[in-house]
Structure formats: structure tokens, C-alpha cells
Amino acid sequence: EVQLVESGGGVVRPGGSLRLSCAASGFTFDDYGMSWVRQAPGKGLEWVSGINWNGGSTGYADSVKGRFTISRDNAKNSLYLQMNSLRAEDTALYHCARDSVVPAARGAFDIWGQGTMVTVSS
Amino acid sequence: EIVLTQSPGTLSLSPGERATLSCRASQSVSSSYLAWYQQKPGQAPRLLIYGASSRATGIPDRFSGSGSGTDFTLTISRLEPEDFAVYYCQQYGSSPATFGPGTKVDIK
């Protein structure tokens, strides 16, 4: 079964750090680009960051640029998001998502994890 | 960045009825790189449509997408009980990828 399982969320004070992980299974991980997409409580979806299949290319939303770092370890079938200088507005459910490899769907997300909750509060 | 607007915010319909959801972009979406997702409470989003009109794997044919440029539509021909959910559009033709605020389809 194709599956993405996130972990590492929790409660952190403003200015603090967290590292999220996403464990992939059921597919050849290094065939795919991956992304993090977040959803604030009761709100819509926001793309946060993406990485290509070998980690050689990354991208970030302006809202997190310079504070968050995406990475991957293909040997461990894992995706990561290092989050520093956290702010209250970073409070959200963070989903890891697989980038589609269908030519017309490159940039859409065809598999999603259930998410891990990050709460930034003093 | 491209801003997506979805309407209506909420659509109240009965099972068996037709649902028409709109997604409008602030500028033209490159190559019709527009996707639709369904999200139910407590669940992750599910990809329904990509390339504005192509159904993703396993998606029933009662779901269809259309449109180009700045105006896109998701149609559910006959609502099944499991279709009541929130639907998001996403453009992925320009960086950063952006999502619309969602349309909630609830039971009338």
C-alpha cells in the first residue's frame, strides 16, 4: 500500500524549532519529488516547500523562506522539514505529499499523508 | 503569485443533484495546470482532477473538470452521500503552487 506517515509535530514556543519527518512506503521513493503542504486550523491549504527526487532542487513559500529547510534521505525513504524561528502563524497541520509524475500533473499532489500538528504558542 | 477564488463558499444540495463548483484565477493558468482535490473531515486531501479535465486514478466518472485560462469548473453529475466534502482547486503552472479557499458541499 502506498503510504506517507508524518511525525515530529508538537507544541513549541515562538522562536523555537521542530523537525518534521515523513516516512514513505509502497513506492519507489527516489522516483518522486516531494512537498510539504500545511493547513491552519479550519483553513485552506498552503504549499510550504518542495524538493526534487535527489534533493538537488528545492523551493519554499515566501512565508517560510530562510526559516524552514526541506531535505530527504532516499536510503531511508524519508522526507524532512527543519523548522526554525517558528511563529504563531506557522501553527498548522503539516502534510507531506507526493508530486505526481504524470506529465500533465507534474506539480499536483497524488498521495498525501494524514499530517502532523504543529502548534506555536507561548 | 496566482490567487485562486472559489465560488460558492458553500453549496447545499441533496443526494442525486448536480454540483457545479467554480475556480477563478487572478491570471491565466499555464497549460491548464489546474487540479481539484476533495477533503473530508479528519482526512487528507485526495486528488480528483489534474490538467483541468483529466481524472486521477480511481476517480468515478461522475466527477468532471473543464475550463482554461482563468476560469475552471468541477462538476459532480449526481451527488452520492460520500461526495459531501470540501473541494479545493490548485494551480501548479506557476511557482509557487497555490490553492483556492475551498467550496464546502453539504447536505441540504
JSON list of C-alpha atoms in Angstrom, two decimals:
[
{"chain": "A", "resi": 1, "resn": "GLU", "atom": "CA", "xyz": [0.00, 0.00, 0.00]},
{"chain": "A", "resi": 2, "resn": "VAL", "atom": "CA", "xyz": [1.29, 3.43, -0.93]},
{"chain": "A", "resi": 3, "resn": "GLN", "atom": "CA", "xyz": [1.60, 5.40, 2.28]},
{"chain": "A", "resi": 4, "resn": "LEU", "atom": "CA", "xyz": [3.07, 8.56, 3.77]},
{"chain": "A", "resi": 5, "resn": "VAL", "atom": "CA", "xyz": [3.27, 8.89, 7.55]},
{"chain": "A", "resi": 6, "resn": "GLU", "atom": "CA", "xyz": [4.34, 12.14, 9.18]},
{"chain": "A", "resi": 7, "resn": "SER", "atom": "CA", "xyz": [5.77, 12.58, 12.65]},
{"chain": "A", "resi": 8, "resn": "GLY", "atom": "CA", "xyz": [7.59, 15.15, 14.77]},
{"chain": "A", "resi": 9, "resn": "GLY", "atom": "CA", "xyz": [4.85, 17.67, 15.41]},
{"chain": "A", "resi": 10, "resn": "GLY", "atom": "CA", "xyz": [4.15, 19.16, 18.80]},
{"chain": "A", "resi": 11, "resn": "VAL", "atom": "CA", "xyz": [3.85, 22.33, 20.85]},
{"chain": "A", "resi": 12, "resn": "VAL", "atom": "CA", "xyz": [6.73, 24.79, 20.66]},
{"chain": "A", "resi": 13, "resn": "ARG", "atom": "CA", "xyz": [7.27, 28.34, 21.86]},
{"chain": "A", "resi": 14, "resn": "PRO", "atom": "CA", "xyz": [7.66, 31.22, 19.41]},
{"chain": "A", "resi": 15, "resn": "GLY", "atom": "CA", "xyz": [11.22, 31.32, 18.18]},
{"chain": "A", "resi": 16, "resn": "GLY", "atom": "CA", "xyz": [11.66, 27.60, 18.74]},
{"chain": "A", "resi": 17, "resn": "SER", "atom": "CA", "xyz": [12.49, 24.79, 16.33]},
{"chain": "A", "resi": 18, "resn": "LEU", "atom": "CA", "xyz": [10.99, 21.49, 15.25]},
{"chain": "A", "resi": 19, "resn": "ARG", "atom": "CA", "xyz": [11.98, 18.82, 12.74]},
{"chain": "A", "resi": 20, "resn": "LEU", "atom": "CA", "xyz": [9.20, 17.01, 10.91]},
{"chain": "A", "resi": 21, "resn": "SER", "atom": "CA", "xyz": [9.68, 13.62, 9.27]},
{"chain": "A", "resi": 22, "resn": "CYS", "atom": "CA", "xyz": [7.69, 11.77, 6.63]},
{"chain": "A", "resi": 23, "resn": "ALA", "atom": "CA", "xyz": [8.16, 8.03, 6.12]},
{"chain": "A", "resi": 24, "resn": "ALA", "atom": "CA", "xyz": [7.24, 6.75, 2.67]},
{"chain": "A", "resi": 25, "resn": "SER", "atom": "CA", "xyz": [6.33, 3.18, 1.79]},
{"chain": "A", "resi": 26, "resn": "GLY", "atom": "CA", "xyz": [4.77, 1.21, -1.02]},
{"chain": "A", "resi": 27, "resn": "PHE", "atom": "CA", "xyz": [6.51, 3.03, -3.87]},
{"chain": "A", "resi": 28, "resn": "THR", "atom": "CA", "xyz": [9.99, 3.81, -5.17]},
{"chain": "A", "resi": 29, "resn": "PHE", "atom": "CA", "xyz": [10.69, 6.94, -3.14]},
{"chain": "A", "resi": 30, "resn": "ASP", "atom": "CA", "xyz": [13.54, 8.29, -5.24]},
{"chain": "A", "resi": 31, "resn": "ASP", "atom": "CA", "xyz": [11.36, 8.31, -8.36]},
{"chain": "A", "resi": 32, "resn": "TYR", "atom": "CA", "xyz": [9.35, 11.20, -6.97]},
{"chain": "A", "resi": 33, "resn": "GLY", "atom": "CA", "xyz": [9.61, 14.80, -5.94]},
{"chain": "A", "resi": 34, "resn": "MET", "atom": "CA", "xyz": [8.02, 15.54, -2.58]},
{"chain": "A", "resi": 35, "resn": "SER", "atom": "CA", "xyz": [6.41, 18.51, -0.87]},
{"chain": "A", "resi": 36, "resn": "TRP", "atom": "CA", "xyz": [5.11, 19.80, 2.44]},
{"chain": "A", "resi": 37, "resn": "VAL", "atom": "CA", "xyz": [1.65, 21.39, 2.45]},
{"chain": "A", "resi": 38, "resn": "ARG", "atom": "CA", "xyz": [0.13, 22.89, 5.58]},
{"chain": "A", "resi": 39, "resn": "GLN", "atom": "CA", "xyz": [-3.38, 23.62, 6.75]},
{"chain": "A", "resi": 40, "resn": "ALA", "atom": "CA", "xyz": [-4.05, 26.05, 9.58]},
{"chain": "A", "resi": 41, "resn": "PRO", "atom": "CA", "xyz": [-6.96, 25.03, 11.85]},
{"chain": "A", "resi": 42, "resn": "GLY", "atom": "CA", "xyz": [-10.22, 25.47, 9.98]},
{"chain": "A", "resi": 43, "resn": "LYS", "atom": "CA", "xyz": [-8.42, 26.99, 6.99]},
{"chain": "A", "resi": 44, "resn": "GLY", "atom": "CA", "xyz": [-7.35, 26.01, 3.49]},
{"chain": "A", "resi": 45, "resn": "LEU", "atom": "CA", "xyz": [-4.20, 24.50, 2.05]},
{"chain": "A", "resi": 46, "resn": "GLU", "atom": "CA", "xyz": [-0.84, 26.25, 1.64]},
{"chain": "A", "resi": 47, "resn": "TRP", "atom": "CA", "xyz": [2.16, 24.81, -0.18]},
{"chain": "A", "resi": 48, "resn": "VAL", "atom": "CA", "xyz": [5.20, 25.22, 2.06]},
{"chain": "A", "resi": 49, "resn": "SER", "atom": "CA", "xyz": [8.17, 23.60, 0.37]},
{"chain": "A", "resi": 50, "resn": "GLY", "atom": "CA", "xyz": [9.15, 21.09, -2.29]},
{"chain": "A", "resi": 51, "resn": "ILE", "atom": "CA", "xyz": [12.19, 19.01, -3.23]},
{"chain": "A", "resi": 52, "resn": "ASN", "atom": "CA", "xyz": [13.07, 17.08, -6.36]},
{"chain": "A", "resi": 53, "resn": "TRP", "atom": "CA", "xyz": [13.90, 13.39, -6.48]},
{"chain": "A", "resi": 54, "resn": "ASN", "atom": "CA", "xyz": [17.57, 13.67, -5.48]},
{"chain": "A", "resi": 55, "resn": "GLY", "atom": "CA", "xyz": [17.46, 16.76, -3.30]},
{"chain": "A", "resi": 56, "resn": "GLY", "atom": "CA", "xyz": [19.27, 18.86, -5.87]},
{"chain": "A", "resi": 57, "resn": "SER", "atom": "CA", "xyz": [16.45, 21.36, -6.24]},
{"chain": "A", "resi": 58, "resn": "THR", "atom": "CA", "xyz": [14.29, 22.85, -3.53]},
{"chain": "A", "resi": 59, "resn": "GLY", "atom": "CA", "xyz": [11.65, 25.57, -3.28]},
{"chain": "A", "resi": 60, "resn": "TYR", "atom": "CA", "xyz": [9.96, 27.48, -0.50]},
{"chain": "A", "resi": 61, "resn": "ALA", "atom": "CA", "xyz": [6.94, 29.66, 0.05]},
{"chain": "A", "resi": 62, "resn": "ASP", "atom": "CA", "xyz": [7.90, 33.25, 0.81]},
{"chain": "A", "resi": 63, "resn": "SER", "atom": "CA", "xyz": [6.28, 32.87, 4.24]},
{"chain": "A", "resi": 64, "resn": "VAL", "atom": "CA", "xyz": [8.88, 30.29, 5.33]},
{"chain": "A", "resi": 65, "resn": "LYS", "atom": "CA", "xyz": [11.93, 31.15, 3.21]},
{"chain": "A", "resi": 66, "resn": "GLY", "atom": "CA", "xyz": [15.05, 31.47, 5.33]},
{"chain": "A", "resi": 67, "resn": "ARG", "atom": "CA", "xyz": [13.43, 29.72, 8.30]},
{"chain": "A", "resi": 68, "resn": "PHE", "atom": "CA", "xyz": [12.50, 26.26, 7.00]},
{"chain": "A", "resi": 69, "resn": "THR", "atom": "CA", "xyz": [14.73, 23.70, 5.26]},
{"chain": "A", "resi": 70, "resn": "ILE", "atom": "CA", "xyz": [13.47, 20.70, 3.33]},
{"chain": "A", "resi": 71, "resn": "SER", "atom": "CA", "xyz": [15.63, 17.62, 2.82]},
{"chain": "A", "resi": 72, "resn": "ARG", "atom": "CA", "xyz": [15.34, 13.93, 2.04]},
{"chain": "A", "resi": 73, "resn": "ASP", "atom": "CA", "xyz": [17.20, 10.68, 2.64]},
{"chain": "A", "resi": 74, "resn": "ASN", "atom": "CA", "xyz": [16.40, 8.28, -0.20]},
{"chain": "A", "resi": 75, "resn": "ALA", "atom": "CA", "xyz": [18.21, 5.43, 1.57]},
{"chain": "A", "resi": 76, "resn": "LYS", "atom": "CA", "xyz": [15.72, 5.77, 4.40]},
{"chain": "A", "resi": 77, "resn": "ASN", "atom": "CA", "xyz": [12.68, 6.61, 2.21]},
{"chain": "A", "resi": 78, "resn": "SER", "atom": "CA", "xyz": [12.22, 9.72, 4.29]},
{"chain": "A", "resi": 79, "resn": "LEU", "atom": "CA", "xyz": [11.41, 13.39, 3.83]},
{"chain": "A", "resi": 80, "resn": "TYR", "atom": "CA", "xyz": [12.18, 16.07, 6.42]},
{"chain": "A", "resi": 81, "resn": "LEU", "atom": "CA", "xyz": [11.28, 19.66, 7.24]},
{"chain": "A", "resi": 82, "resn": "GLN", "atom": "CA", "xyz": [13.53, 21.56, 9.65]},
{"chain": "A", "resi": 83, "resn": "MET", "atom": "CA", "xyz": [11.55, 24.49, 11.01]},
{"chain": "A", "resi": 84, "resn": "ASN", "atom": "CA", "xyz": [13.39, 27.28, 12.85]},
{"chain": "A", "resi": 85, "resn": "SER", "atom": "CA", "xyz": [12.30, 30.65, 14.23]},
{"chain": "A", "resi": 86, "resn": "LEU", "atom": "CA", "xyz": [8.75, 29.41, 14.49]},
{"chain": "A", "resi": 87, "resn": "ARG", "atom": "CA", "xyz": [5.90, 31.92, 14.68]},
{"chain": "A", "resi": 88, "resn": "ALA", "atom": "CA", "xyz": [2.30, 31.68, 15.83]},
{"chain": "A", "resi": 89, "resn": "GLU", "atom": "CA", "xyz": [1.20, 31.83, 12.19]},
{"chain": "A", "resi": 90, "resn": "ASP", "atom": "CA", "xyz": [3.08, 28.59, 11.49]},
{"chain": "A", "resi": 91, "resn": "THR", "atom": "CA", "xyz": [0.52, 26.73, 13.60]},
{"chain": "A", "resi": 92, "resn": "ALA", "atom": "CA", "xyz": [-0.98, 24.14, 11.26]},
{"chain": "A", "resi": 93, "resn": "LEU", "atom": "CA", "xyz": [-1.35, 20.52, 10.29]},
{"chain": "A", "resi": 94, "resn": "TYR", "atom": "CA", "xyz": [1.63, 19.71, 8.11]},
{"chain": "A", "resi": 95, "resn": "HIS", "atom": "CA", "xyz": [1.04, 17.16, 5.35]},
{"chain": "A", "resi": 96, "resn": "CYS", "atom": "CA", "xyz": [3.72, 15.50, 3.34]},
{"chain": "A", "resi": 97, "resn": "ALA", "atom": "CA", "xyz": [2.62, 14.97, -0.28]},
{"chain": "A", "resi": 98, "resn": "ARG", "atom": "CA", "xyz": [3.98, 13.13, -3.30]},
{"chain": "A", "resi": 99, "resn": "ASP", "atom": "CA", "xyz": [4.43, 15.06, -6.53]},
{"chain": "A", "resi": 100, "resn": "SER", "atom": "CA", "xyz": [2.72, 13.35, -9.46]},
{"chain": "A", "resi": 101, "resn": "VAL", "atom": "CA", "xyz": [4.93, 12.08, -12.29]},
{"chain": "A", "resi": 102, "resn": "VAL", "atom": "CA", "xyz": [2.09, 12.09, -14.83]},
{"chain": "A", "resi": 103, "resn": "PRO", "atom": "CA", "xyz": [3.26, 14.71, -17.38]},
{"chain": "A", "resi": 104, "resn": "ALA", "atom": "CA", "xyz": [0.12, 16.84, -17.22]},
{"chain": "A", "resi": 105, "resn": "ALA", "atom": "CA", "xyz": [0.04, 16.54, -13.44]},
{"chain": "A", "resi": 106, "resn": "ARG", "atom": "CA", "xyz": [3.62, 17.46, -12.54]},
{"chain": "A", "resi": 107, "resn": "GLY", "atom": "CA", "xyz": [3.12, 19.86, -9.66]},
{"chain": "A", "resi": 108, "resn": "ALA", "atom": "CA", "xyz": [-0.10, 18.27, -8.45]},
{"chain": "A", "resi": 109, "resn": "PHE", "atom": "CA", "xyz": [-0.01, 16.00, -5.40]},
{"chain": "A", "resi": 110, "resn": "ASP", "atom": "CA", "xyz": [-1.30, 12.48, -5.89]},
{"chain": "A", "resi": 111, "resn": "ILE", "atom": "CA", "xyz": [-0.61, 10.95, -2.47]},
{"chain": "A", "resi": 112, "resn": "TRP", "atom": "CA", "xyz": [-0.94, 12.72, 0.89]},
{"chain": "A", "resi": 113, "resn": "GLY", "atom": "CA", "xyz": [-0.17, 11.81, 4.46]},
{"chain": "A", "resi": 114, "resn": "GLN", "atom": "CA", "xyz": [-2.61, 12.44, 7.30]},
{"chain": "A", "resi": 115, "resn": "GLY", "atom": "CA", "xyz": [-0.40, 15.16, 8.70]},
{"chain": "A", "resi": 116, "resn": "THR", "atom": "CA", "xyz": [1.35, 16.09, 11.93]},
{"chain": "A", "resi": 117, "resn": "MET", "atom": "CA", "xyz": [0.16, 19.03, 14.02]},
{"chain": "A", "resi": 118, "resn": "VAL", "atom": "CA", "xyz": [2.48, 21.89, 14.88]},
{"chain": "A", "resi": 119, "resn": "THR", "atom": "CA", "xyz": [1.33, 24.39, 17.49]},
{"chain": "A", "resi": 120, "resn": "VAL", "atom": "CA", "xyz": [3.39, 27.50, 18.15]},
{"chain": "A", "resi": 121, "resn": "SER", "atom": "CA", "xyz": [2.28, 29.10, 21.39]},
{"chain": "A", "resi": 122, "resn": "SER", "atom": "CA", "xyz": [3.76, 30.70, 24.47]},
{"chain": "B", "resi": 1, "resn": "GLU", "atom": "CA", "xyz": [1.68, 34.62, -7.27]},
{"chain": "B", "resi": 2, "resn": "ILE", "atom": "CA", "xyz": [-1.59, 33.45, -8.78]},
{"chain": "B", "resi": 3, "resn": "VAL", "atom": "CA", "xyz": [-4.58, 33.92, -6.47]},
{"chain": "B", "resi": 4, "resn": "LEU", "atom": "CA", "xyz": [-7.44, 31.46, -6.83]},
{"chain": "B", "resi": 5, "resn": "THR", "atom": "CA", "xyz": [-11.01, 32.32, -5.88]},
{"chain": "B", "resi": 6, "resn": "GLN", "atom": "CA", "xyz": [-13.64, 29.63, -5.44]},
{"chain": "B", "resi": 7, "resn": "SER", "atom": "CA", "xyz": [-17.40, 30.02, -5.52]},
{"chain": "B", "resi": 8, "resn": "PRO", "atom": "CA", "xyz": [-19.73, 29.49, -3.92]},
{"chain": "B", "resi": 9, "resn": "GLY", "atom": "CA", "xyz": [-18.25, 29.20, -0.46]},
{"chain": "B", "resi": 10, "resn": "THR", "atom": "CA", "xyz": [-20.90, 26.64, 0.47]},
{"chain": "B", "resi": 11, "resn": "LEU", "atom": "CA", "xyz": [-23.18, 24.63, -1.78]},
{"chain": "B", "resi": 12, "resn": "SER", "atom": "CA", "xyz": [-26.18, 22.94, -0.16]},
{"chain": "B", "resi": 13, "resn": "LEU", "atom": "CA", "xyz": [-27.58, 20.14, -2.28]},
{"chain": "B", "resi": 14, "resn": "SER", "atom": "CA", "xyz": [-29.38, 16.82, -1.97]},
{"chain": "B", "resi": 15, "resn": "PRO", "atom": "CA", "xyz": [-28.04, 13.40, -3.00]},
{"chain": "B", "resi": 16, "resn": "GLY", "atom": "CA", "xyz": [-28.66, 12.82, -6.68]},
{"chain": "B", "resi": 17, "resn": "GLU", "atom": "CA", "xyz": [-28.40, 16.51, -7.58]},
{"chain": "B", "resi": 18, "resn": "ARG", "atom": "CA", "xyz": [-25.74, 18.05, -9.81]},
{"chain": "B", "resi": 19, "resn": "ALA", "atom": "CA", "xyz": [-22.99, 20.16, -8.24]},
{"chain": "B", "resi": 20, "resn": "THR", "atom": "CA", "xyz": [-21.13, 22.86, -10.14]},
{"chain": "B", "resi": 21, "resn": "LEU", "atom": "CA", "xyz": [-18.10, 24.42, -8.45]},
{"chain": "B", "resi": 22, "resn": "SER", "atom": "CA", "xyz": [-16.15, 27.37, -9.83]},
{"chain": "B", "resi": 23, "resn": "CYS", "atom": "CA", "xyz": [-12.48, 28.30, -9.57]},
{"chain": "B", "resi": 24, "resn": "ARG", "atom": "CA", "xyz": [-11.22, 31.59, -10.96]},
{"chain": "B", "resi": 25, "resn": "ALA", "atom": "CA", "xyz": [-7.56, 32.59, -11.25]},
{"chain": "B", "resi": 26, "resn": "SER", "atom": "CA", "xyz": [-6.10, 36.10, -10.97]},
{"chain": "B", "resi": 27, "resn": "GLN", "atom": "CA", "xyz": [-4.10, 35.41, -14.15]},
{"chain": "B", "resi": 28, "resn": "SER", "atom": "CA", "xyz": [-4.05, 32.74, -16.81]},
{"chain": "B", "resi": 29, "resn": "VAL", "atom": "CA", "xyz": [-3.06, 29.28, -15.59]},
{"chain": "B", "resi": 30, "resn": "SER", "atom": "CA", "xyz": [-0.25, 27.96, -17.71]},
{"chain": "B", "resi": 31, "resn": "SER", "atom": "CA", "xyz": [-1.08, 24.89, -19.83]},
{"chain": "B", "resi": 32, "resn": "SER", "atom": "CA", "xyz": [-4.28, 24.35, -17.84]},
{"chain": "B", "resi": 33, "resn": "TYR", "atom": "CA", "xyz": [-2.22, 23.09, -14.93]},
{"chain": "B", "resi": 34, "resn": "LEU", "atom": "CA", "xyz": [-5.22, 23.14, -12.64]},
{"chain": "B", "resi": 35, "resn": "ALA", "atom": "CA", "xyz": [-6.12, 20.39, -10.16]},
{"chain": "B", "resi": 36, "resn": "TRP", "atom": "CA", "xyz": [-9.09, 19.67, -7.92]},
{"chain": "B", "resi": 37, "resn": "TYR", "atom": "CA", "xyz": [-8.96, 17.91, -4.54]},
{"chain": "B", "resi": 38, "resn": "GLN", "atom": "CA", "xyz": [-11.61, 16.53, -2.22]},
{"chain": "B", "resi": 39, "resn": "GLN", "atom": "CA", "xyz": [-11.13, 16.66, 1.55]},
{"chain": "B", "resi": 40, "resn": "LYS", "atom": "CA", "xyz": [-13.40, 15.06, 4.13]},
{"chain": "B", "resi": 41, "resn": "PRO", "atom": "CA", "xyz": [-13.22, 15.92, 7.85]},
{"chain": "B", "resi": 42, "resn": "GLY", "atom": "CA", "xyz": [-10.19, 14.38, 9.51]},
{"chain": "B", "resi": 43, "resn": "GLN", "atom": "CA", "xyz": [-8.81, 13.10, 6.22]},
{"chain": "B", "resi": 44, "resn": "ALA", "atom": "CA", "xyz": [-6.04, 14.11, 3.87]},
{"chain": "B", "resi": 45, "resn": "PRO", "atom": "CA", "xyz": [-6.93, 15.72, 0.55]},
{"chain": "B", "resi": 46, "resn": "ARG", "atom": "CA", "xyz": [-7.48, 13.38, -2.41]},
{"chain": "B", "resi": 47, "resn": "LEU", "atom": "CA", "xyz": [-6.54, 14.30, -5.96]},
{"chain": "B", "resi": 48, "resn": "LEU", "atom": "CA", "xyz": [-9.61, 14.19, -8.22]},
{"chain": "B", "resi": 49, "resn": "ILE", "atom": "CA", "xyz": [-8.72, 16.09, -11.40]},
{"chain": "B", "resi": 50, "resn": "TYR", "atom": "CA", "xyz": [-5.46, 17.28, -12.96]},
{"chain": "B", "resi": 51, "resn": "GLY", "atom": "CA", "xyz": [-4.73, 19.16, -16.15]},
{"chain": "B", "resi": 52, "resn": "ALA", "atom": "CA", "xyz": [-8.14, 20.83, -15.68]},
{"chain": "B", "resi": 53, "resn": "SER", "atom": "CA", "xyz": [-10.06, 17.84, -17.06]},
{"chain": "B", "resi": 54, "resn": "SER", "atom": "CA", "xyz": [-8.24, 14.54, -16.52]},
{"chain": "B", "resi": 55, "resn": "ARG", "atom": "CA", "xyz": [-9.49, 12.27, -13.77]},
{"chain": "B", "resi": 56, "resn": "ALA", "atom": "CA", "xyz": [-6.92, 10.84, -11.39]},
{"chain": "B", "resi": 57, "resn": "THR", "atom": "CA", "xyz": [-6.62, 7.10, -10.92]},
{"chain": "B", "resi": 58, "resn": "GLY", "atom": "CA", "xyz": [-9.71, 5.53, -9.40]},
{"chain": "B", "resi": 59, "resn": "ILE", "atom": "CA", "xyz": [-11.89, 8.64, -9.53]},
{"chain": "B", "resi": 60, "resn": "PRO", "atom": "CA", "xyz": [-15.50, 7.91, -10.59]},
{"chain": "B", "resi": 61, "resn": "ASP", "atom": "CA", "xyz": [-16.70, 9.36, -13.86]},
{"chain": "B", "resi": 62, "resn": "ARG", "atom": "CA", "xyz": [-19.40, 11.43, -12.14]},
{"chain": "B", "resi": 63, "resn": "PHE", "atom": "CA", "xyz": [-16.54, 13.87, -11.44]},
{"chain": "B", "resi": 64, "resn": "SER", "atom": "CA", "xyz": [-15.53, 16.02, -14.38]},
{"chain": "B", "resi": 65, "resn": "GLY", "atom": "CA", "xyz": [-13.42, 19.12, -14.83]},
{"chain": "B", "resi": 66, "resn": "SER", "atom": "CA", "xyz": [-13.42, 21.77, -17.51]},
{"chain": "B", "resi": 67, "resn": "GLY", "atom": "CA", "xyz": [-12.10, 25.21, -18.29]},
{"chain": "B", "resi": 68, "resn": "SER", "atom": "CA", "xyz": [-8.98, 27.02, -19.36]},
{"chain": "B", "resi": 69, "resn": "GLY", "atom": "CA", "xyz": [-7.21, 30.32, -18.92]},
{"chain": "B", "resi": 70, "resn": "THR", "atom": "CA", "xyz": [-8.67, 31.84, -15.77]},
{"chain": "B", "resi": 71, "resn": "ASP", "atom": "CA", "xyz": [-12.00, 30.03, -15.38]},
{"chain": "B", "resi": 72, "resn": "PHE", "atom": "CA", "xyz": [-12.37, 26.42, -14.32]},
{"chain": "B", "resi": 73, "resn": "THR", "atom": "CA", "xyz": [-15.26, 24.23, -13.21]},
{"chain": "B", "resi": 74, "resn": "LEU", "atom": "CA", "xyz": [-15.63, 20.99, -11.30]},
{"chain": "B", "resi": 75, "resn": "THR", "atom": "CA", "xyz": [-18.91, 19.19, -11.92]},
{"chain": "B", "resi": 76, "resn": "ILE", "atom": "CA", "xyz": [-20.28, 16.28, -9.94]},
{"chain": "B", "resi": 77, "resn": "SER", "atom": "CA", "xyz": [-23.06, 14.89, -12.11]},
{"chain": "B", "resi": 78, "resn": "ARG", "atom": "CA", "xyz": [-25.07, 13.13, -9.42]},
{"chain": "B", "resi": 79, "resn": "LEU", "atom": "CA", "xyz": [-24.08, 13.58, -5.80]},
{"chain": "B", "resi": 80, "resn": "GLU", "atom": "CA", "xyz": [-23.50, 10.43, -3.81]},
{"chain": "B", "resi": 81, "resn": "PRO", "atom": "CA", "xyz": [-23.58, 10.52, 0.04]},
{"chain": "B", "resi": 82, "resn": "GLU", "atom": "CA", "xyz": [-19.78, 10.17, 0.12]},
{"chain": "B", "resi": 83, "resn": "ASP", "atom": "CA", "xyz": [-19.30, 13.28, -2.06]},
{"chain": "B", "resi": 84, "resn": "PHE", "atom": "CA", "xyz": [-20.26, 15.74, 0.67]},
{"chain": "B", "resi": 85, "resn": "ALA", "atom": "CA", "xyz": [-16.93, 17.32, 1.47]},
{"chain": "B", "resi": 86, "resn": "VAL", "atom": "CA", "xyz": [-14.74, 20.37, 0.85]},
{"chain": "B", "resi": 87, "resn": "TYR", "atom": "CA", "xyz": [-13.26, 20.82, -2.62]},
{"chain": "B", "resi": 88, "resn": "TYR", "atom": "CA", "xyz": [-10.10, 22.79, -3.36]},
{"chain": "B", "resi": 89, "resn": "CYS", "atom": "CA", "xyz": [-8.66, 23.89, -6.67]},
{"chain": "B", "resi": 90, "resn": "GLN", "atom": "CA", "xyz": [-4.88, 24.26, -7.10]},
{"chain": "B", "resi": 91, "resn": "GLN", "atom": "CA", "xyz": [-2.82, 25.80, -9.86]},
{"chain": "B", "resi": 92, "resn": "TYR", "atom": "CA", "xyz": [0.62, 24.31, -10.47]},
{"chain": "B", "resi": 93, "resn": "GLY", "atom": "CA", "xyz": [1.60, 26.09, -13.66]},
{"chain": "B", "resi": 94, "resn": "SER", "atom": "CA", "xyz": [3.38, 28.93, -11.89]},
{"chain": "B", "resi": 95, "resn": "SER", "atom": "CA", "xyz": [5.56, 28.95, -8.82]},
{"chain": "B", "resi": 96, "resn": "PRO", "atom": "CA", "xyz": [4.53, 28.94, -6.07]},
{"chain": "B", "resi": 97, "resn": "ALA", "atom": "CA", "xyz": [1.70, 26.47, -6.45]},
{"chain": "B", "resi": 98, "resn": "THR", "atom": "CA", "xyz": [-1.39, 27.98, -4.88]},
{"chain": "B", "resi": 99, "resn": "PHE", "atom": "CA", "xyz": [-4.74, 26.69, -3.65]},
{"chain": "B", "resi": 100, "resn": "GLY", "atom": "CA", "xyz": [-8.18, 28.22, -3.58]},
{"chain": "B", "resi": 101, "resn": "PRO", "atom": "CA", "xyz": [-10.01, 28.72, -0.27]},
{"chain": "B", "resi": 102, "resn": "GLY", "atom": "CA", "xyz": [-12.34, 25.79, -0.92]},
{"chain": "B", "resi": 103, "resn": "THR", "atom": "CA", "xyz": [-16.02, 25.12, -1.54]},
{"chain": "B", "resi": 104, "resn": "LYS", "atom": "CA", "xyz": [-17.95, 23.10, 1.01]},
{"chain": "B", "resi": 105, "resn": "VAL", "atom": "CA", "xyz": [-20.64, 20.84, -0.45]},
{"chain": "B", "resi": 106, "resn": "ASP", "atom": "CA", "xyz": [-23.07, 19.95, 2.29]},
{"chain": "B", "resi": 107, "resn": "ILE", "atom": "CA", "xyz": [-26.34, 18.12, 2.54]},
{"chain": "B", "resi": 108, "resn": "LYS", "atom": "CA", "xyz": [-29.45, 20.23, 2.10]}
]
